[in-house]
CSV table of N, CA, C and O in Angstrom, one decimal:
chain,number,residue,atom,x,y,z
U,255,MET,N,-77.6,9.5,71.2
U,255,MET,CA,-78.4,8.9,70.1
U,255,MET,C,-77.9,7.5,69.7
U,255,MET,O,-78.8,6.7,69.3
U,256,PRO,N,-76.6,7.2,69.8
U,256,PRO,CA,-76.2,5.8,69.4
U,256,PRO,C,-76.9,4.7,70.3
U,256,PRO,O,-77.2,3.6,69.8
U,257,TYR,N,-77.2,5.1,71.6
U,257,TYR,CA,-77.8,4.2,72.5
U,257,TYR,C,-79.3,3.9,72.0
U,257,TYR,O,-79.7,2.7,72.0
U,258,VAL,N,-80.0,4.9,71.6
U,258,VAL,CA,-81.4,4.8,71.2
U,258,VAL,C,-81.4,3.9,69.9
U,258,VAL,O,-82.2,3.0,69.8
U,259,ILE,N,-80.6,4.3,69.0
U,259,ILE,CA,-80.5,3.5,67.7
U,259,ILE,C,-80.2,2.1,67.9
U,259,ILE,O,-80.8,1.2,67.3
U,260,GLY,N,-79.2,1.8,68.8
U,260,GLY,CA,-78.8,0.4,69.1
U,260,GLY,C,-79.9,-0.4,69.7
U,260,GLY,O,-80.1,-1.5,69.2
U,261,ILE,N,-80.6,0.2,70.7
U,261,ILE,CA,-81.7,-0.6,71.3
U,261,ILE,C,-82.8,-0.8,70.3
U,261,ILE,O,-83.3,-1.9,70.1
U,262,VAL,N,-83.2,0.2,69.6
U,262,VAL,CA,-84.3,0.1,68.6
U,262,VAL,C,-84.0,-0.9,67.5
U,262,VAL,O,-84.8,-1.7,67.2
U,263,LEU,N,-82.7,-0.8,67.0
U,263,LEU,CA,-82.3,-1.7,65.9
U,263,LEU,C,-82.3,-3.2,66.4
U,263,LEU,O,-82.8,-4.1,65.8
U,264,SER,N,-81.7,-3.4,67.6
U,264,SER,CA,-81.7,-4.8,68.2
U,264,SER,C,-83.0,-5.4,68.4
U,264,SER,O,-83.3,-6.5,68.0
U,265,LEU,N,-83.9,-4.6,68.9
U,265,LEU,CA,-85.3,-5.1,69.1
U,265,LEU,C,-86.0,-5.3,67.8
U,265,LEU,O,-86.8,-6.2,67.7
U,266,SER,N,-85.8,-4.4,66.8
U,266,SER,CA,-86.4,-4.6,65.5
U,266,SER,C,-85.9,-5.8,64.8
U,266,SER,O,-86.7,-6.6,64.2
U,267,VAL,N,-84.6,-6.1,64.9
U,267,VAL,CA,-84.0,-7.3,64.3
U,267,VAL,C,-84.6,-8.5,65.0
U,267,VAL,O,-85.0,-9.5,64.4
U,268,ALA,N,-84.7,-8.5,66.4
U,268,ALA,CA,-85.3,-9.6,67.1
U,268,ALA,C,-86.7,-9.9,66.7
U,268,ALA,O,-87.2,-11.0,66.5
U,269,LEU,N,-87.5,-8.8,66.6
U,269,LEU,CA,-88.9,-8.9,66.2
U,269,LEU,C,-89.0,-9.5,64.8
U,269,LEU,O,-89.8,-10.4,64.5
U,270,PHE,N,-88.2,-8.9,63.8
U,270,PHE,CA,-88.2,-9.4,62.5
U,270,PHE,C,-87.8,-10.9,62.4
U,270,PHE,O,-88.5,-11.7,61.7
U,271,ALA,N,-86.8,-11.3,63.2
U,271,ALA,CA,-86.3,-12.7,63.2
U,271,ALA,C,-87.4,-13.6,63.7
U,271,ALA,O,-87.6,-14.7,63.2
U,272,SER,N,-88.1,-13.1,64.7
U,272,SER,CA,-89.2,-13.9,65.2
U,272,SER,C,-90.4,-14.0,64.2
U,272,SER,O,-91.0,-15.1,64.1
U,273,ARG,N,-90.7,-12.9,63.6
U,273,ARG,CA,-91.8,-12.9,62.6
U,273,ARG,C,-91.6,-13.8,61.4
U,273,ARG,O,-92.5,-14.5,61.0
U,274,VAL,N,-90.4,-13.8,60.9
U,274,VAL,CA,-90.1,-14.6,59.7
U,274,VAL,C,-89.6,-16.0,60.0
U,274,VAL,O,-89.5,-16.8,59.2
U,275,GLY,N,-89.3,-16.2,61.3
U,275,GLY,CA,-88.9,-17.6,61.8
U,275,GLY,C,-87.4,-17.8,61.8
U,275,GLY,O,-86.9,-18.9,62.0
U,276,PHE,N,-86.6,-16.8,61.6
U,276,PHE,CA,-85.1,-17.0,61.7
U,276,PHE,C,-84.7,-17.5,63.0
U,276,PHE,O,-83.8,-18.3,63.1
U,277,ASP,N,-85.4,-17.1,64.1
U,277,ASP,CA,-85.0,-17.5,65.4
U,277,ASP,C,-85.5,-18.8,65.8
U,277,ASP,O,-85.3,-19.3,67.0
U,278,ARG,N,-86.1,-19.5,64.9
U,278,ARG,CA,-86.6,-20.9,65.2
U,278,ARG,C,-85.4,-21.9,65.3
U,278,ARG,O,-85.5,-22.9,65.9
U,279,ASP,N,-84.3,-21.5,64.7
U,279,ASP,CA,-83.1,-22.3,64.7
U,279,ASP,C,-82.2,-21.8,65.9
U,279,ASP,O,-82.0,-20.7,66.1
U,280,ARG,N,-81.7,-22.8,66.7
U,280,ARG,CA,-80.8,-22.5,67.8
U,280,ARG,C,-79.6,-21.7,67.4
U,280,ARG,O,-78.9,-21.1,68.2
U,281,ALA,N,-79.2,-21.7,66.1
U,281,ALA,CA,-78.0,-21.1,65.7
U,281,ALA,C,-78.2,-19.6,65.5
U,281,ALA,O,-77.2,-18.9,65.3
U,282,PHE,N,-79.4,-19.1,65.5
U,282,PHE,CA,-79.6,-17.6,65.1
U,282,PHE,C,-78.8,-16.7,66.1
U,282,PHE,O,-78.0,-15.9,65.7
U,283,TYR,N,-79.1,-16.8,67.4
U,283,TYR,CA,-78.5,-15.9,68.3
U,283,TYR,C,-77.0,-16.2,68.5
U,283,TYR,O,-76.2,-15.2,68.7
U,284,PRO,N,-76.5,-17.4,68.5
U,284,PRO,CA,-75.1,-17.6,68.6
U,284,PRO,C,-74.4,-17.0,67.3
U,284,PRO,O,-73.3,-16.4,67.5
U,285,THR,N,-75.0,-17.1,66.2
U,285,THR,CA,-74.5,-16.4,65.0
U,285,THR,C,-74.4,-14.9,65.1
U,285,THR,O,-73.4,-14.3,64.8
U,286,VAL,N,-75.5,-14.4,65.7
U,286,VAL,CA,-75.5,-12.9,65.9
U,286,VAL,C,-74.3,-12.5,66.8
U,286,VAL,O,-73.6,-11.5,66.6
U,287,LEU,N,-74.1,-13.3,67.9
U,287,LEU,CA,-73.0,-13.0,68.8
U,287,LEU,C,-71.6,-13.1,68.1
U,287,LEU,O,-70.8,-12.2,68.2
U,288,ILE,N,-71.4,-14.0,67.2
U,288,ILE,CA,-70.2,-14.1,66.5
U,288,ILE,C,-70.0,-12.9,65.5
U,288,ILE,O,-68.9,-12.3,65.4
U,289,VAL,N,-71.0,-12.6,64.8
U,289,VAL,CA,-71.0,-11.4,63.9
U,289,VAL,C,-70.7,-10.2,64.7
U,289,VAL,O,-69.8,-9.4,64.3
U,290,ILE,N,-71.4,-10.0,65.8
U,290,ILE,CA,-71.1,-8.8,66.6
U,290,ILE,C,-69.7,-8.7,67.0
U,290,ILE,O,-69.0,-7.6,67.0
U,291,ALA,N,-69.1,-9.8,67.5
U,291,ALA,CA,-67.7,-9.9,68.0
U,291,ALA,C,-66.7,-9.7,66.8
U,291,ALA,O,-65.6,-9.2,67.1
U,292,SER,N,-67.1,-10.0,65.6
U,292,SER,CA,-66.2,-9.9,64.5
U,292,SER,C,-65.9,-8.4,64.0
U,292,SER,O,-64.9,-8.1,63.4
U,293,TYR,N,-66.8,-7.5,64.4
U,293,TYR,CA,-66.6,-6.1,63.9
U,293,TYR,C,-65.4,-5.5,64.3
U,293,TYR,O,-64.7,-4.7,63.6
U,294,TYR,N,-64.9,-5.7,65.6
U,294,TYR,CA,-63.7,-5.1,66.0
U,294,TYR,C,-62.5,-5.6,65.2
U,294,TYR,O,-61.5,-4.8,65.0
U,295,VAL,N,-62.5,-6.8,64.8
U,295,VAL,CA,-61.5,-7.4,63.9
U,295,VAL,C,-61.5,-6.6,62.6
U,295,VAL,O,-60.5,-6.2,62.0
U,296,LEU,N,-62.7,-6.4,62.1
U,296,LEU,CA,-62.9,-5.7,60.8
U,296,LEU,C,-62.3,-4.3,60.9
U,296,LEU,O,-61.6,-3.8,60.0
U,297,PHE,N,-62.6,-3.6,62.0
U,297,PHE,CA,-62.1,-2.2,62.2
U,297,PHE,C,-60.6,-2.2,62.2
U,297,PHE,O,-59.9,-1.3,61.7
U,298,ALA,N,-60.0,-3.2,62.9
U,298,ALA,CA,-58.5,-3.3,62.9
U,298,ALA,C,-58.0,-3.6,61.5
U,298,ALA,O,-57.0,-3.0,61.1
U,299,ALA,N,-58.6,-4.4,60.7
U,299,ALA,CA,-58.2,-4.7,59.4
U,299,ALA,C,-58.3,-3.5,58.5
U,299,ALA,O,-57.4,-3.3,57.6
U,300,MET,N,-59.3,-2.7,58.7
U,300,MET,CA,-59.5,-1.5,57.9
U,300,MET,C,-58.3,-0.5,58.1
U,300,MET,O,-58.0,0.3,57.2
U,301,ILE,N,-57.7,-0.5,59.3
U,301,ILE,CA,-56.6,0.4,59.5
U,301,ILE,C,-55.2,-0.2,59.2
U,301,ILE,O,-54.2,0.4,59.2
U,302,GLY,N,-55.3,-1.5,58.8
U,302,GLY,CA,-54.1,-2.2,58.4
U,302,GLY,C,-53.1,-2.6,59.5
U,302,GLY,O,-52.0,-2.8,59.2
U,303,SER,N,-53.6,-2.7,60.7
U,303,SER,CA,-52.7,-3.1,61.8
U,303,SER,C,-52.8,-4.6,62.1
U,303,SER,O,-53.8,-5.1,62.7
U,304,VAL,N,-51.8,-5.3,61.8
U,304,VAL,CA,-51.8,-6.8,62.0
U,304,VAL,C,-51.8,-7.0,63.5
U,304,VAL,O,-52.5,-8.0,64.0
U,305,GLU,N,-51.1,-6.3,64.3
U,305,GLU,CA,-51.0,-6.5,65.7
U,305,GLU,C,-52.4,-6.3,66.3
U,305,GLU,O,-52.9,-7.1,67.1
U,306,THR,N,-53.2,-5.3,65.9
U,306,THR,CA,-54.5,-5.0,66.4
U,306,THR,C,-55.5,-6.1,65.9
U,306,THR,O,-56.3,-6.5,66.7
U,307,VAL,N,-55.3,-6.6,64.7
U,307,VAL,CA,-56.1,-7.7,64.2
U,307,VAL,C,-55.9,-8.9,65.1
U,307,VAL,O,-56.9,-9.6,65.5
U,308,LEU,N,-54.7,-9.2,65.4
U,308,LEU,CA,-54.4,-10.4,66.3
U,308,LEU,C,-55.0,-10.2,67.7
U,308,LEU,O,-55.7,-11.1,68.2
U,309,LEU,N,-54.9,-9.0,68.3
U,309,LEU,CA,-55.4,-8.8,69.6
U,309,LEU,C,-57.0,-8.9,69.6
U,309,LEU,O,-57.6,-9.5,70.4
U,310,GLU,N,-57.6,-8.2,68.6
U,310,GLU,CA,-59.0,-8.3,68.4
U,310,GLU,C,-59.5,-9.7,68.2
U,310,GLU,O,-60.6,-10.1,68.6
U,311,SER,N,-58.7,-10.5,67.4
U,311,SER,CA,-59.1,-11.9,67.1
U,311,SER,C,-59.1,-12.7,68.4
U,311,SER,O,-59.9,-13.6,68.6
U,312,ILE,N,-58.2,-12.4,69.3
U,312,ILE,CA,-58.1,-13.1,70.6
U,312,ILE,C,-59.4,-12.9,71.4
U,312,ILE,O,-60.0,-13.8,71.9
U,313,VAL,N,-59.8,-11.6,71.4
U,313,VAL,CA,-61.0,-11.2,72.1
U,313,VAL,C,-62.2,-11.9,71.5
U,313,VAL,O,-63.1,-12.4,72.1
U,314,MET,N,-62.3,-11.8,70.1
U,314,MET,CA,-63.4,-12.4,69.4
U,314,MET,C,-63.5,-13.9,69.7
U,314,MET,O,-64.6,-14.4,69.8
U,315,THR,N,-62.3,-14.6,69.8
U,315,THR,CA,-62.3,-16.0,70.0
U,315,THR,C,-63.0,-16.4,71.3
U,315,THR,O,-63.7,-17.4,71.4
U,316,LEU,N,-62.9,-15.5,72.3
U,316,LEU,CA,-63.7,-15.8,73.6
U,316,LEU,C,-65.2,-15.8,73.3
U,316,LEU,O,-65.9,-16.6,73.9
U,317,PHE,N,-65.6,-14.9,72.5
U,317,PHE,CA,-67.1,-14.8,72.2
U,317,PHE,C,-67.5,-15.9,71.3
U,317,PHE,O,-68.6,-16.4,71.4
U,318,VAL,N,-66.6,-16.4,70.4
U,318,VAL,CA,-66.9,-17.5,69.5
U,318,VAL,C,-67.1,-18.8,70.4
U,318,VAL,O,-68.0,-19.6,70.2
U,319,ILE,N,-66.2,-18.9,71.4
U,319,ILE,CA,-66.3,-20.1,72.3
U,319,ILE,C,-67.6,-20.0,73.1
U,319,ILE,O,-68.3,-21.0,73.2
U,320,ALA,N,-68.0,-18.8,73.5
U,320,ALA,CA,-69.2,-18.7,74.2
U,320,ALA,C,-70.4,-19.0,73.3
U,320,ALA,O,-71.4,-19.6,73.7
U,321,ALA,N,-70.3,-18.6,72.1
U,321,ALA,CA,-71.4,-18.9,71.1
U,321,ALA,C,-71.6,-20.4,70.9
U,321,ALA,O,-72.7,-20.9,70.9
U,322,VAL,N,-70.5,-21.1,70.8
U,322,VAL,CA,-70.5,-22.6,70.6
U,322,VAL,C,-71.0,-23.2,71.9
U,322,VAL,O,-71.9,-24.1,71.8
U,323,ALA,N,-70.6,-22.8,73.0
U,323,ALA,CA,-71.1,-23.3,74.3
U,323,ALA,C,-72.6,-23.1,74.5
U,323,ALA,O,-73.3,-24.0,74.9
U,324,GLY,N,-73.0,-21.9,74.1
U,324,GLY,CA,-74.4,-21.6,74.2
U,324,GLY,C,-75.3,-22.4,73.2
U,324,GLY,O,-76.4,-22.8,73.5
U,325,PHE,N,-74.7,-22.6,72.0
U,325,PHE,CA,-75.4,-23.4,71.0
U,325,PHE,C,-75.5,-24.9,71.4
U,325,PHE,O,-76.6,-25.5,71.3
U,326,ARG,N,-74.4,-25.4,71.9
U,326,ARG,CA,-74.4,-26.8,72.3
U,326,ARG,C,-75.1,-27.0,73.7
U,326,ARG,O,-75.6,-28.1,74.0
U,327,GLY,N,-75.0,-26.0,74.5
U,327,GLY,CA,-75.6,-26.1,75.9
U,327,GLY,C,-76.9,-25.3,76.0
U,327,GLY,O,-77.8,-25.4,75.3
U,328,THR,N,-76.8,-24.5,77.0
U,328,THR,CA,-78.0,-23.6,77.3
U,328,THR,C,-77.9,-22.3,76.6
U,328,THR,O,-76.8,-21.6,76.6
U,329,PRO,N,-78.9,-21.8,76.0
U,329,PRO,CA,-78.9,-20.5,75.3
U,329,PRO,C,-78.7,-19.3,76.3
U,329,PRO,O,-78.4,-18.2,75.9
U,330,TRP,N,-78.8,-19.6,77.6
U,330,TRP,CA,-78.6,-18.6,78.6
U,330,TRP,C,-77.1,-18.1,78.6
U,330,TRP,O,-76.8,-17.0,78.9
U,331,ILE,N,-76.3,-19.0,78.1
U,331,ILE,CA,-74.8,-18.6,77.9
U,331,ILE,C,-74.8,-17.5,76.9
U,331,ILE,O,-74.0,-16.6,77.0
U,332,ILE,N,-75.6,-17.6,75.8
U,332,ILE,CA,-75.6,-16.5,74.8
U,332,ILE,C,-76.1,-15.2,75.4
U,332,ILE,O,-75.5,-14.1,75.1
U,333,VAL,N,-77.1,-15.3,76.2
U,333,VAL,CA,-77.6,-14.1,76.9
U,333,VAL,C,-76.5,-13.4,77.7
U,333,VAL,O,-76.2,-12.2,77.6
U,334,GLY,N,-75.8,-14.2,78.5
U,334,GLY,CA,-74.7,-13.7,79.3
U,334,GLY,C,-73.5,-13.2,78.4
U,334,GLY,O,-72.9,-12.1,78.7
U,335,ALA,N,-73.2,-13.9,77.3
U,335,ALA,CA,-72.2,-13.4,76.5
U,335,ALA,C,-72.5,-12.1,75.7
U,335,ALA,O,-71.6,-11.3,75.5
U,336,LEU,N,-73.8,-12.0,75.4
U,336,LEU,CA,-74.2,-10.7,74.7
U,336,LEU,C,-74.0,-9.5,75.7
U,336,LEU,O,-73.5,-8.5,75.4
U,337,VAL,N,-74.4,-9.8,77.0
U,337,VAL,CA,-74.2,-8.7,78.0
U,337,VAL,C,-72.8,-8.5,78.2
U,337,VAL,O,-72.3,-7.3,78.3
U,338,ALA,N,-72.0,-9.6,78.3
U,338,ALA,CA,-70.5,-9.4,78.5
U,338,ALA,C,-69.9,-8.6,77.3
U,338,ALA,O,-69.0,-7.8,77.5
U,339,HIS,N,-70.4,-8.9,76.1
U,339,HIS,CA,-69.9,-8.1,75.0
U,339,HIS,C,-70.2,-6.6,75.1
U,339,HIS,O,-69.4,-5.7,74.7
U,340,GLY,N,-71.4,-6.3,75.6
U,340,GLY,CA,-71.8,-5.0,75.9
U,340,GLY,C,-70.8,-4.3,76.9
U,340,GLY,O,-70.4,-3.2,76.7
U,341,VAL,N,-70.5,-5.0,77.9
U,341,VAL,CA,-69.5,-4.5,78.9
U,341,VAL,C,-68.2,-4.3,78.2
U,341,VAL,O,-67.5,-3.3,78.4
U,342,GLN,N,-67.8,-5.3,77.4
U,342,GLN,CA,-66.5,-5.2,76.6
U,342,GLN,C,-66.6,-3.9,75.7
U,342,GLN,O,-65.6,-3.2,75.6
U,343,ASP,N,-67.7,-3.6,75.1
U,343,ASP,CA,-67.9,-2.4,74.3
U,343,ASP,C,-67.5,-1.2,75.2
U,343,ASP,O,-66.8,-0.2,74.8
U,344,ALA,N,-68.1,-1.1,76.4
U,344,ALA,CA,-67.9,0.0,77.3
U,344,ALA,C,-66.4,0.2,77.7
U,344,ALA,O,-66.0,1.3,77.9
U,345,LEU,N,-65.7,-0.9,77.8
U,345,LEU,CA,-64.3,-0.9,78.2
U,345,LEU,C,-63.3,-1.1,77.1
U,345,LEU,O,-62.1,-1.1,77.4
U,346,HIS,N,-63.8,-1.2,75.9
U,346,HIS,CA,-62.9,-1.6,74.8
U,346,HIS,C,-61.7,-0.7,74.6
U,346,HIS,O,-60.6,-1.3,74.4
U,347,GLY,N,-61.9,0.6,74.8
U,347,GLY,CA,-60.7,1.5,74.6
U,347,GLY,C,-59.6,1.2,75.6
U,347,GLY,O,-58.5,1.6,75.4
U,348,HIS,N,-60.0,0.6,76.8
U,348,HIS,CA,-59.0,0.3,77.8
U,348,HIS,C,-58.4,-1.1,77.6
U,348,HIS,O,-57.4,-1.4,78.3
U,349,ILE,N,-59.0,-1.9,76.7
U,349,ILE,CA,-58.6,-3.3,76.5
U,349,ILE,C,-57.6,-3.3,75.3
U,349,ILE,O,-56.5,-3.9,75.4
U,350,VAL,N,-58.1,-2.8,74.2
U,350,VAL,CA,-57.3,-2.8,72.9
U,350,VAL,C,-57.4,-1.4,72.3
U,350,VAL,O,-58.5,-0.8,72.2
U,351,ALA,N,-56.3,-0.9,71.9
U,351,ALA,CA,-56.2,0.4,71.2
U,351,ALA,C,-56.5,0.1,69.7
U,351,ALA,O,-55.6,-0.5,69.1
U,352,ASN,N,-57.6,0.5,69.2
U,352,ASN,CA,-58.0,0.2,67.8
U,352,ASN,C,-58.5,1.5,67.2
U,352,ASN,O,-59.6,1.9,67.4
U,353,ALA,N,-57.6,2.2,66.5
U,353,ALA,CA,-58.0,3.4,65.9
U,353,ALA,C,-59.0,3.3,64.8
U,353,ALA,O,-59.6,4.4,64.4
U,354,GLY,N,-59.4,2.1,64.4
U,354,GLY,CA,-60.4,2.0,63.3
U,354,GLY,C,-61.8,2.0,63.9
U,354,GLY,O,-62.8,2.1,63.1
U,355,VAL,N,-62.0,1.9,65.2
U,355,VAL,CA,-63.3,1.9,65.8
U,355,VAL,C,-63.9,3.3,65.7
U,355,VAL,O,-63.3,4.2,66.2
U,356,PRO,N,-65.1,3.5,65.0
U,356,PRO,CA,-65.7,4.8,65.0
U,356,PRO,C,-66.1,5.2,66.4
U,356,PRO,O,-66.4,4.4,67.3
U,357,ALA,N,-66.0,6.5,66.7
U,357,ALA,CA,-66.3,7.1,68.0
U,357,ALA,C,-67.6,6.7,68.6
U,357,ALA,O,-67.8,6.4,69.8
U,358,TRP,N,-68.6,6.5,67.7
U,358,TRP,CA,-70.0,6.2,68.2
U,358,TRP,C,-70.2,4.7,68.4
U,358,TRP,O,-71.2,4.3,69.0
U,359,TRP,N,-69.3,3.9,67.9
U,359,TRP,CA,-69.5,2.4,67.9
U,359,TRP,C,-69.7,1.8,69.2
U,359,TRP,O,-70.6,1.0,69.4
U,360,PRO,N,-68.8,2.0,70.2
U,360,PRO,CA,-68.9,1.4,71.5
U,360,PRO,C,-70.3,1.6,72.1
U,360,PRO,O,-70.9,0.7,72.7
U,361,ALA,N,-70.8,2.8,72.1
U,361,ALA,CA,-72.1,3.1,72.6
U,361,ALA,C,-73.2,2.4,71.9
U,361,ALA,O,-74.1,1.8,72.5
U,362,TRP,N,-73.2,2.4,70.5
U,362,TRP,CA,-74.2,1.8,69.7
U,362,TRP,C,-74.1,0.3,70.0
U,362,TRP,O,-75.2,-0.4,70.2
U,363,CYS,N,-73.0,-0.3,69.9
U,363,CYS,CA,-72.8,-1.8,70.1
U,363,CYS,C,-73.3,-2.2,71.5
U,363,CYS,O,-73.9,-3.3,71.6
U,364,LEU,N,-72.9,-1.4,72.5
U,364,LEU,CA,-73.4,-1.7,73.9
U,364,LEU,C,-74.9,-1.8,73.9
U,364,LEU,O,-75.4,-2.8,74.4
U,365,ALA,N,-75.5,-0.8,73.3
U,365,ALA,CA,-77.0,-0.8,73.3
U,365,ALA,C,-77.6,-2.0,72.5
U,365,ALA,O,-78.5,-2.6,72.9
U,366,TYR,N,-77.0,-2.3,71.4
U,366,TYR,CA,-77.4,-3.4,70.6
U,366,TYR,C,-77.3,-4.7,71.3
U,366,TYR,O,-78.2,-5.5,71.4
U,367,ASP,N,-76.1,-4.9,71.9
U,367,ASP,CA,-75.9,-6.1,72.7
U,367,ASP,C,-76.9,-6.4,73.8
U,367,ASP,O,-77.4,-7.4,74.0
U,368,VAL,N,-77.1,-5.3,74.6
U,368,VAL,CA,-78.1,-5.4,75.7
U,368,VAL,C,-79.5,-5.6,75.2
U,368,VAL,O,-80.2,-6.5,75.7
U,369,GLY,N,-79.9,-5.0,74.1
U,369,GLY,CA,-81.2,-5.2,73.5
U,369,GLY,C,-81.3,-6.6,73.0
U,369,GLY,O,-82.4,-7.3,73.2
U,370,ALA,N,-80.3,-7.1,72.3
U,370,ALA,CA,-80.4,-8.5,71.8
U,370,ALA,C,-80.4,-9.5,73.0
U,370,ALA,O,-81.2,-10.5,72.9
U,371,ALA,N,-79.6,-9.3,74.0
U,371,ALA,CA,-79.7,-10.1,75.2
U,371,ALA,C,-81.0,-10.1,75.8
U,371,ALA,O,-81.6,-11.2,76.2
U,372,GLY,N,-81.6,-8.9,75.9
U,372,GLY,CA,-83.0,-8.8,76.5
U,372,GLY,C,-84.0,-9.6,75.7
U,372,GLY,O,-84.9,-10.2,76.2
U,373,ALA,N,-83.9,-9.4,74.4
U,373,ALA,CA,-84.9,-10.1,73.5
U,373,ALA,C,-84.7,-11.6,73.6
U,373,ALA,O,-85.7,-12.3,73.7
U,374,LEU,N,-83.5,-12.1,73.7
U,374,LEU,CA,-83.3,-13.6,73.8
U,374,LEU,C,-83.8,-14.0,75.2
U,374,LEU,O,-84.5,-15.1,75.3
U,375,ALA,N,-83.5,-13.3,76.2
U,375,ALA,CA,-83.9,-13.7,77.6
U,375,ALA,C,-85.5,-13.7,77.6
U,375,ALA,O,-86.0,-14.6,78.2
U,376,TRP,N,-86.1,-12.8,77.0
U,376,TRP,CA,-87.6,-12.8,76.9
U,376,TRP,C,-88.1,-14.0,76.2
U,376,TRP,O,-89.0,-14.7,76.7
U,377,LEU,N,-87.5,-14.3,75.1
U,377,LEU,CA,-87.9,-15.6,74.4
U,377,LEU,C,-87.7,-16.8,75.3
U,377,LEU,O,-88.6,-17.7,75.3
U,378,LEU,N,-86.6,-16.8,76.0
U,378,LEU,CA,-86.3,-18.0,76.8
U,378,LEU,C,-87.3,-18.2,78.0
U,378,LEU,O,-87.5,-19.3,78.5
U,379,THR,N,-87.9,-17.1,78.4
U,379,THR,CA,-88.8,-17.1,79.5
U,379,THR,C,-90.2,-17.3,79.1
U,379,THR,O,-91.1,-17.6,80.0
U,380,ARG,N,-90.5,-17.2,77.8
U,380,ARG,CA,-91.9,-17.5,77.3
U,380,ARG,C,-92.2,-18.9,77.4
U,380,ARG,O,-91.4,-19.8,77.3
U,381,ALA,N,-93.5,-19.2,77.7
U,381,ALA,CA,-94.0,-20.6,77.8
U,381,ALA,C,-93.8,-21.4,76.5
U,381,ALA,O,-93.5,-22.6,76.6
U,382,ASP,N,-93.9,-20.7,75.4
U,382,ASP,CA,-93.8,-21.4,74.1
U,382,ASP,C,-92.4,-21.2,73.5
U,382,ASP,O,-92.2,-21.4,72.3
U,383,ALA,N,-91.4,-21.0,74.3
U,383,ALA,CA,-90.0,-20.7,73.8
U,383,ALA,C,-89.5,-22.0,73.0
U,383,ALA,O,-88.7,-21.8,72.1
U,384,ASP,N,-89.9,-23.2,73.4
U,384,ASP,CA,-89.4,-24.4,72.7
U,384,ASP,C,-89.9,-24.4,71.3
U,384,ASP,O,-89.2,-25.0,70.4
U,385,VAL,N,-91.0,-23.7,71.0
U,385,VAL,CA,-91.5,-23.6,69.6
U,385,VAL,C,-90.5,-22.8,68.7
U,385,VAL,O,-90.3,-23.1,67.6
U,386,ALA,N,-89.9,-21.8,69.4
U,386,ALA,CA,-88.9,-20.9,68.7
U,386,ALA,C,-87.6,-21.5,68.5
U,386,ALA,O,-86.7,-20.9,68.0
U,387,GLY,N,-87.4,-22.8,69.1
U,387,GLY,CA,-86.1,-23.4,68.9
U,387,GLY,C,-85.0,-22.9,69.9
U,387,GLY,O,-83.9,-23.3,69.8
U,388,VAL,N,-85.4,-22.1,70.9
U,388,VAL,CA,-84.5,-21.6,71.8
U,388,VAL,C,-84.8,-22.0,73.2
U,388,VAL,O,-84.7,-21.3,74.2
U,389,THR,N,-85.2,-23.3,73.4
U,389,THR,CA,-85.5,-23.8,74.7
U,389,THR,C,-84.3,-23.7,75.6
U,389,THR,O,-83.2,-23.9,75.2
U,390,ALA,N,-84.6,-23.4,76.9
U,390,ALA,CA,-83.5,-23.4,77.9
U,390,ALA,C,-83.2,-24.8,78.3
U,390,ALA,O,-82.2,-25.2,78.6
């Protein structure tokens, strides 16, 4: 069920953002990437583990760098980074031990990331993508 909810929610957010114009700004999807990456740091903070906060912050920093690179360069970097974050979700338990992560989170976040990457990729391949501010 987390996979279904993650996909449906990511596509709903993308559709909503498109309808109200949030995605007209190049900063929308890079910001989504940063927020998504920040949740593992939040989970570490919730359990009060400074070591885990630091480890999760290092991982988050990689996605923040990708977000900035995608914002300043090609938004295809954001697509790739969202997919990479989904892979990171699938492998997270092998990368960082974070007892604050809910059991359902990696599956949900993987689905959300892939859905958001798909939505952005679709926008980038549309003929009128430059109108949405997400030109390749």
